[in-house]
Coordinates of C-alpha atoms and ligand atoms in Angstrom, one line a residue:
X1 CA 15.6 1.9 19.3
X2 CA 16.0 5.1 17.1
X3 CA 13.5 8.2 17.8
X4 CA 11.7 9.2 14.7
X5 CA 10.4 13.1 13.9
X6 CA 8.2 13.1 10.8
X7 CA 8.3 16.7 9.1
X8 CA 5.7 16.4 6.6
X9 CA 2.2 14.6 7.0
X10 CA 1.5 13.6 3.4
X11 CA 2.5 11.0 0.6
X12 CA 5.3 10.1 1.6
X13 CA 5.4 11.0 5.4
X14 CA 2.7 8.3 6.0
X15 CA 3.6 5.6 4.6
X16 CA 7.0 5.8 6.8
X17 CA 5.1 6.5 9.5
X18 CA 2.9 3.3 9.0
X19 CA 5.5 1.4 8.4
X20 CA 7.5 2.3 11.8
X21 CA 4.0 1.4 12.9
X22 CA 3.8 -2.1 11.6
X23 CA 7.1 -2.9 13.1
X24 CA 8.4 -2.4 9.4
X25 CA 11.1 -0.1 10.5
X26 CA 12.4 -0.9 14.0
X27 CA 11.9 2.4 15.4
X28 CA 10.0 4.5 17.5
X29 CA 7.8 7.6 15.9
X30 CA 8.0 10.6 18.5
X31 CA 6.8 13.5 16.7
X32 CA 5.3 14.7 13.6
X33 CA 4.8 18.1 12.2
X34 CA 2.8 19.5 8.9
X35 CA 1.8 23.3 8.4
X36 CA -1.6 21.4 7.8
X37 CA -3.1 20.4 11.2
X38 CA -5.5 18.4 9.2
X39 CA -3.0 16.4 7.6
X40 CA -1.4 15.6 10.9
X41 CA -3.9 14.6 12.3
X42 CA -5.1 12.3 9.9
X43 CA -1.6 10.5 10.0
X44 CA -2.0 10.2 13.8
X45 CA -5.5 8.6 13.6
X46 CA -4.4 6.1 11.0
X47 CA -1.8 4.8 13.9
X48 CA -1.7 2.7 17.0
X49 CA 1.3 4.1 18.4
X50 CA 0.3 7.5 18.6
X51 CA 3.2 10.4 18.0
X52 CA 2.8 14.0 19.8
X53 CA 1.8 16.6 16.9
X54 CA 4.2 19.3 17.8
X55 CA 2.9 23.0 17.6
X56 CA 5.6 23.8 15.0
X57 CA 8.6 22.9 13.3
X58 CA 10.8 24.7 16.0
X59 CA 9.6 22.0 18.3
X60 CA 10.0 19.4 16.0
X61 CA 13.7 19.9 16.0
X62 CA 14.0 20.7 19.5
X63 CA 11.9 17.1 20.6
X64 CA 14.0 14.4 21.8
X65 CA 14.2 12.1 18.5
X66 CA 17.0 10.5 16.8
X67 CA 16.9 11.3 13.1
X68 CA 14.1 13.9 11.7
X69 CA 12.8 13.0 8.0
X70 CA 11.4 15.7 5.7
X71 CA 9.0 14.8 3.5
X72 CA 7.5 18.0 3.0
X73 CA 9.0 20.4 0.2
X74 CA 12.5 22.6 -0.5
X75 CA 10.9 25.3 1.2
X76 CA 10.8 23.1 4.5
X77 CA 14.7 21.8 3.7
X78 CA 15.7 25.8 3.1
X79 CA 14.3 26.7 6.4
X80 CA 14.6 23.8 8.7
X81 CA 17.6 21.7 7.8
X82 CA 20.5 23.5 10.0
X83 CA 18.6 24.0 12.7
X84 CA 17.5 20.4 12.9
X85 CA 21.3 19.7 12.3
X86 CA 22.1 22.5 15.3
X87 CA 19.9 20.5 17.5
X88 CA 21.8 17.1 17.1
X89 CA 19.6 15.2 14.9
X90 CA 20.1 12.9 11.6
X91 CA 18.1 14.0 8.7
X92 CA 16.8 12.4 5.7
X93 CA 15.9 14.1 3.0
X94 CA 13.3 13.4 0.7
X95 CA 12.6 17.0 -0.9
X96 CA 16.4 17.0 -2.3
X97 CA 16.0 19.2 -5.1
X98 CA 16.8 21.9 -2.5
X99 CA 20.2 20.8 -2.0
X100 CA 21.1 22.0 -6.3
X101 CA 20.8 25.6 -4.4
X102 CA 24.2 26.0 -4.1
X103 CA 24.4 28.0 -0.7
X104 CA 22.2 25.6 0.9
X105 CA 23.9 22.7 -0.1
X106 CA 27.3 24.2 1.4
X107 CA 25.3 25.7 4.9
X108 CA 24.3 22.0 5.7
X109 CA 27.8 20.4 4.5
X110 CA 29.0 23.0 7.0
X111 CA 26.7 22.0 9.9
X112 CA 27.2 18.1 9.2
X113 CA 30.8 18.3 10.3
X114 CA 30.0 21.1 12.9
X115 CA 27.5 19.0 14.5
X116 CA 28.7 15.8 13.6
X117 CA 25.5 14.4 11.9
X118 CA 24.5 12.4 8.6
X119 CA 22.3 13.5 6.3
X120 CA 20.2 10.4 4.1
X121 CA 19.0 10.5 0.8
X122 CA 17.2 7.9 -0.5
X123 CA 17.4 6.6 -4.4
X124 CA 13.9 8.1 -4.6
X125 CA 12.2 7.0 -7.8
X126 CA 15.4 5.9 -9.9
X127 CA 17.9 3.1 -9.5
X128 CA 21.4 2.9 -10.5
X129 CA 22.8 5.6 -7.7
X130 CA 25.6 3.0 -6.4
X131 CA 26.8 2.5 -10.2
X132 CA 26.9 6.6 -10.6
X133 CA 28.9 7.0 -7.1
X134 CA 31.2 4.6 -8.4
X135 CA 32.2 6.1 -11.6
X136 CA 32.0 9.3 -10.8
X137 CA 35.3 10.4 -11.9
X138 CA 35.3 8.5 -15.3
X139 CA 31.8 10.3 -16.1
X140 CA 31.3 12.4 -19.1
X141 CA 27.7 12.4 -19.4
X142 CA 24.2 11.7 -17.6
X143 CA 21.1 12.5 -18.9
X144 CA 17.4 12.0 -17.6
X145 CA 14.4 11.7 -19.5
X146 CA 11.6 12.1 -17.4
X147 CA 7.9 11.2 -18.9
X148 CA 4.7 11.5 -16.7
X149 CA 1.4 12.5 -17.3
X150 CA 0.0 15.9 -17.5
X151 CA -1.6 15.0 -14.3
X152 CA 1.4 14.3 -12.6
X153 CA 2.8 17.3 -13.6
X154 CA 0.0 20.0 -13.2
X155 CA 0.6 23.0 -10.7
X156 CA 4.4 22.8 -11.2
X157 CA 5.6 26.7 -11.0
X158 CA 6.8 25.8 -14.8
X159 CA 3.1 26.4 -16.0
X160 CA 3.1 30.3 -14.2
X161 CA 5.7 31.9 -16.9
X162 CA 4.8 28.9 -19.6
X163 CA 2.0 29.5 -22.3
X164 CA 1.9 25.4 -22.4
X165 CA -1.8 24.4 -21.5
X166 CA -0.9 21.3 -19.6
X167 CA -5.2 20.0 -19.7
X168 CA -4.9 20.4 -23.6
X169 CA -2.1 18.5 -24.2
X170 CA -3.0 15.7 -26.9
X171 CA 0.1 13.7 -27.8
X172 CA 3.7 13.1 -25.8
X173 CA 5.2 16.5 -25.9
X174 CA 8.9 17.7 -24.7
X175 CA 7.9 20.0 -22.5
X176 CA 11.2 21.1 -20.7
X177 CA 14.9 20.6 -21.7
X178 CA 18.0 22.1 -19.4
X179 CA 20.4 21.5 -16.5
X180 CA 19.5 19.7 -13.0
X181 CA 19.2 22.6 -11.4
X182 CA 16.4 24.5 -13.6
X183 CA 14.6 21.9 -13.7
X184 CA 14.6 21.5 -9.9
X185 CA 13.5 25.3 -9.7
X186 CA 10.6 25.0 -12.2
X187 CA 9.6 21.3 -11.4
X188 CA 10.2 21.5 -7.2
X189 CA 8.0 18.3 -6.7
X190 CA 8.5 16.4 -10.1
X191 CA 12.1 16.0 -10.4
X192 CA 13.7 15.4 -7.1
X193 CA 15.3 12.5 -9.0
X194 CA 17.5 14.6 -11.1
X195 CA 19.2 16.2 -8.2
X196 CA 20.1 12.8 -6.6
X197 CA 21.7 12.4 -10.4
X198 CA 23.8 15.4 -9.9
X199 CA 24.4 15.1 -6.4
X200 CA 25.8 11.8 -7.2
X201 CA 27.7 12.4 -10.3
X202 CA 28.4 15.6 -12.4
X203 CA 26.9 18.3 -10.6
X204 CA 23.7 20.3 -11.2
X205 CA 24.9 22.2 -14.8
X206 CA 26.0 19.0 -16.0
X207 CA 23.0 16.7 -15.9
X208 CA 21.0 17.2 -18.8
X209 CA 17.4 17.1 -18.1
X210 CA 14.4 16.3 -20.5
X211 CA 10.7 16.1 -19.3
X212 CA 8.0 15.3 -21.4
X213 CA 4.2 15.0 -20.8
X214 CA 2.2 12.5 -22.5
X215 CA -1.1 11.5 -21.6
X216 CA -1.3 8.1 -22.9
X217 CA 0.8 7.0 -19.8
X218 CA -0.4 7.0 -16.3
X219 CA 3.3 5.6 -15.0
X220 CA 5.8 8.2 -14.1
X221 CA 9.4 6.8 -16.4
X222 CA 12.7 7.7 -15.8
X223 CA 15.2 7.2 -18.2
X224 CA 18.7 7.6 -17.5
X225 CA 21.8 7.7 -19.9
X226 CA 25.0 8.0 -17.9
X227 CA 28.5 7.6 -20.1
X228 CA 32.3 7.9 -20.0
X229 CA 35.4 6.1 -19.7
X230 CA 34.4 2.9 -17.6
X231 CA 31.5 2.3 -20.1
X232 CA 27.7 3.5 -20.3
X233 CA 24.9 2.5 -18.3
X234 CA 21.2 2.8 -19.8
X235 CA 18.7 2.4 -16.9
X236 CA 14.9 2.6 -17.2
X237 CA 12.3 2.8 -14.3
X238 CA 8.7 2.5 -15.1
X239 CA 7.1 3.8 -11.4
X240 CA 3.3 3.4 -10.9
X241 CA 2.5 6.8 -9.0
X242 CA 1.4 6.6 -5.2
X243 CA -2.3 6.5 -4.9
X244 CA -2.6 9.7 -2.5
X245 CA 0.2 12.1 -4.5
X246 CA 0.5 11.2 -8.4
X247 CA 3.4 13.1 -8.3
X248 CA 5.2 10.9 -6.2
X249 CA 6.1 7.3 -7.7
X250 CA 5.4 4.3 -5.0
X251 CA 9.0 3.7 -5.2
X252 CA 10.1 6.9 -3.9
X253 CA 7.8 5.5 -0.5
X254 CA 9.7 2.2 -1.2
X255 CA 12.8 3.7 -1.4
X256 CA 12.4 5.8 1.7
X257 CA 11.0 3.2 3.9
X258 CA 13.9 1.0 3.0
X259 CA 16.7 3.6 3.7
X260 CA 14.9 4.4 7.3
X261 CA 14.5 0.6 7.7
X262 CA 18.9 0.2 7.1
X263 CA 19.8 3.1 9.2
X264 CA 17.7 2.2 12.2
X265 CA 18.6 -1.9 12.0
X266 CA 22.0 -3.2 12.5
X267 CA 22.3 -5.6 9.6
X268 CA 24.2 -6.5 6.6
X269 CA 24.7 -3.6 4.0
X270 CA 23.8 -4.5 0.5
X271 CA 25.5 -3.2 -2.4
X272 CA 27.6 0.2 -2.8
Ligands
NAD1 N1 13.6 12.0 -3.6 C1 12.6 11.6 -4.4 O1 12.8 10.8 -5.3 C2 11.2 12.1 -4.2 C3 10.2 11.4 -4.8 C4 8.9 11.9 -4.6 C5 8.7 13.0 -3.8 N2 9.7 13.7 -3.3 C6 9.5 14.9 -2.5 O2 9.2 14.6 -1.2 C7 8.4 15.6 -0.7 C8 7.1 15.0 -0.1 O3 6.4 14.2 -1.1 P1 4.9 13.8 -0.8 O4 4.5 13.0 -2.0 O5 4.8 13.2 0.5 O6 4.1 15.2 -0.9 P2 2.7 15.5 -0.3 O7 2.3 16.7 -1.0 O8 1.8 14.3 -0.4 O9 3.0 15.9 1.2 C9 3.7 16.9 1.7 C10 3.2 17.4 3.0 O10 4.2 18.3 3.6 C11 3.5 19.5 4.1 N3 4.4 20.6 3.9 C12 4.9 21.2 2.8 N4 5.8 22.2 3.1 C13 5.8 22.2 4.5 C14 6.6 23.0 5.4 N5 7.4 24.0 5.0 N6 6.4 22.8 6.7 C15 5.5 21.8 7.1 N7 4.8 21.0 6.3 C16 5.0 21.2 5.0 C17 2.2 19.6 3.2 O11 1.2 20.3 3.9 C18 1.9 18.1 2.9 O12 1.0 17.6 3.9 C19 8.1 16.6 -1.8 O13 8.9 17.7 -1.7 C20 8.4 15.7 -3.0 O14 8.8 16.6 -4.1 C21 11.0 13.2 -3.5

């Protein structure tokens, strides 16, 4: 049975962690970690297989565990990924906007083949990433529009430069337009799904991002528009947001349960 490390007690982190605990996934949860002891701990009470809390994230990658899963920010990803790769662990990555930083995304690359481990990322919140993958070298075009509501949005590091009032927004309003990679930088826990875009297809410049707030809608929508020479694929995904993090759809959770759930089961692989 694979050995779990949780890096990141919140949203997402719990839900995986419950669901290892359920049986769910069929795997073991060693460790967790969160700069928050408070939010550690309250993952670990909400448990009956209890996990150590580790003392820091140092020791989190040193503990003996399979395959470590962030679900804690691009901060944690910048800081933590190579050594987690260094010390011979699998890592899935939730917080992928990090990867559009260019250096980053080539340091861990580099320490995959060095250390001969696989880095997961989920679908997250959007569907259609096999379809992408597939036609990636017919594609001329993807573009996301991403609607949530102002509370979904509110304390992005957009808002610090912005003269937008994000409370006193009345009607749907285009808020943002650019590349993947801006909007990653100015949105780091809104629009993780537009790096998995890139990542997949064009590249960071390439995928033309839209976000608008509207607060008649209390669903987080993606819409993506991807087109080229094997044809055009229109997707739309209308996410309810999780209960504890509306910045977070539910099936981001879904999504990363399910990947954790393939990786740590031998079974029959569906789809690309
Ligand atoms: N890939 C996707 O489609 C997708 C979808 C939703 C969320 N996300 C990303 O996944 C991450 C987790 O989402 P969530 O909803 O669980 O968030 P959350 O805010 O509910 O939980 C994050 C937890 O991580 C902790 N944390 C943050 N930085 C840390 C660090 N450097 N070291 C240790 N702990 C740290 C926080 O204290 C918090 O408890 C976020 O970065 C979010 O943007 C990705």
């Amino acid at each position: 049975m694979k050995r779990i490390g949780i890096l990141g007690c919140g949203a997402i982190g719990t839900e995986i962690a419950l669901a290892i605990d359920s049986g769910k996934i069929p795997a073991k949860l060693t460790h967790v970690f969160d700069y928050s002891k408070d939010a550690s701990k309250s993952l670990v009470t909400k448990l009956k297989n209890k996990p150590e809390i580790t003392e820091n994230i140092g020791l989190l990658a040193a503990a003996p565990s399979d395959i470590i899963v962030e679900a804690a920010s691009q901060d944690a990803v910048r800081d933590n990924a190579l050594s987690i790769l260094q010390n011979r662990k699998d890592l899935m990555i939730m917080s992928v906007g990090a990867l559009l930083d260019e250096s980053i995304f080539d340091i861990i690359i580099e320490g995959c083949k060095d250390f001969k481990r696989s880095i997961y990322l989920p679908s997250g919140a959007i569907l259609g990433l096999d379809g992408i993958r597939s036609v990636k070298d017919e594609l001329e075009s993807i573009t996301l529009v991403t609607t949530k509501s102002p509370r979904s949005l509110k304390g992005a590091k957009f808002f610090e430069t912005s003269k937008l009032d994000i409370e006193n927004i009345k009607e749907s309003t285009t808020i943002f337009e650019g590349n993947a990679q801006e909007a990653v930088r100015l949105f780091p826990a809104n629009i993780n799904v537009s790096a998995l875009l890139s990542l997949a297809g064009l590249g960071s410049l390439n995928t033309k991002v839209r976000i608008v707030a509207d607060p008649n809608t209390d669903k987080n929508t993606h819409e993506i528009m991807a087109q080229g020479k094997f044809g055009k694929f229109l997707i739309k995904v209308e996410n309810v947001p999780s209960s504890s993090n509306p910045k977070t759809s539910r099936l981001a959770i879904l999504s990363a349960i399910e990947c954790l759930r393939a990786v740590c089961q031998s079974d029959i692989r569906i789809g690309t």
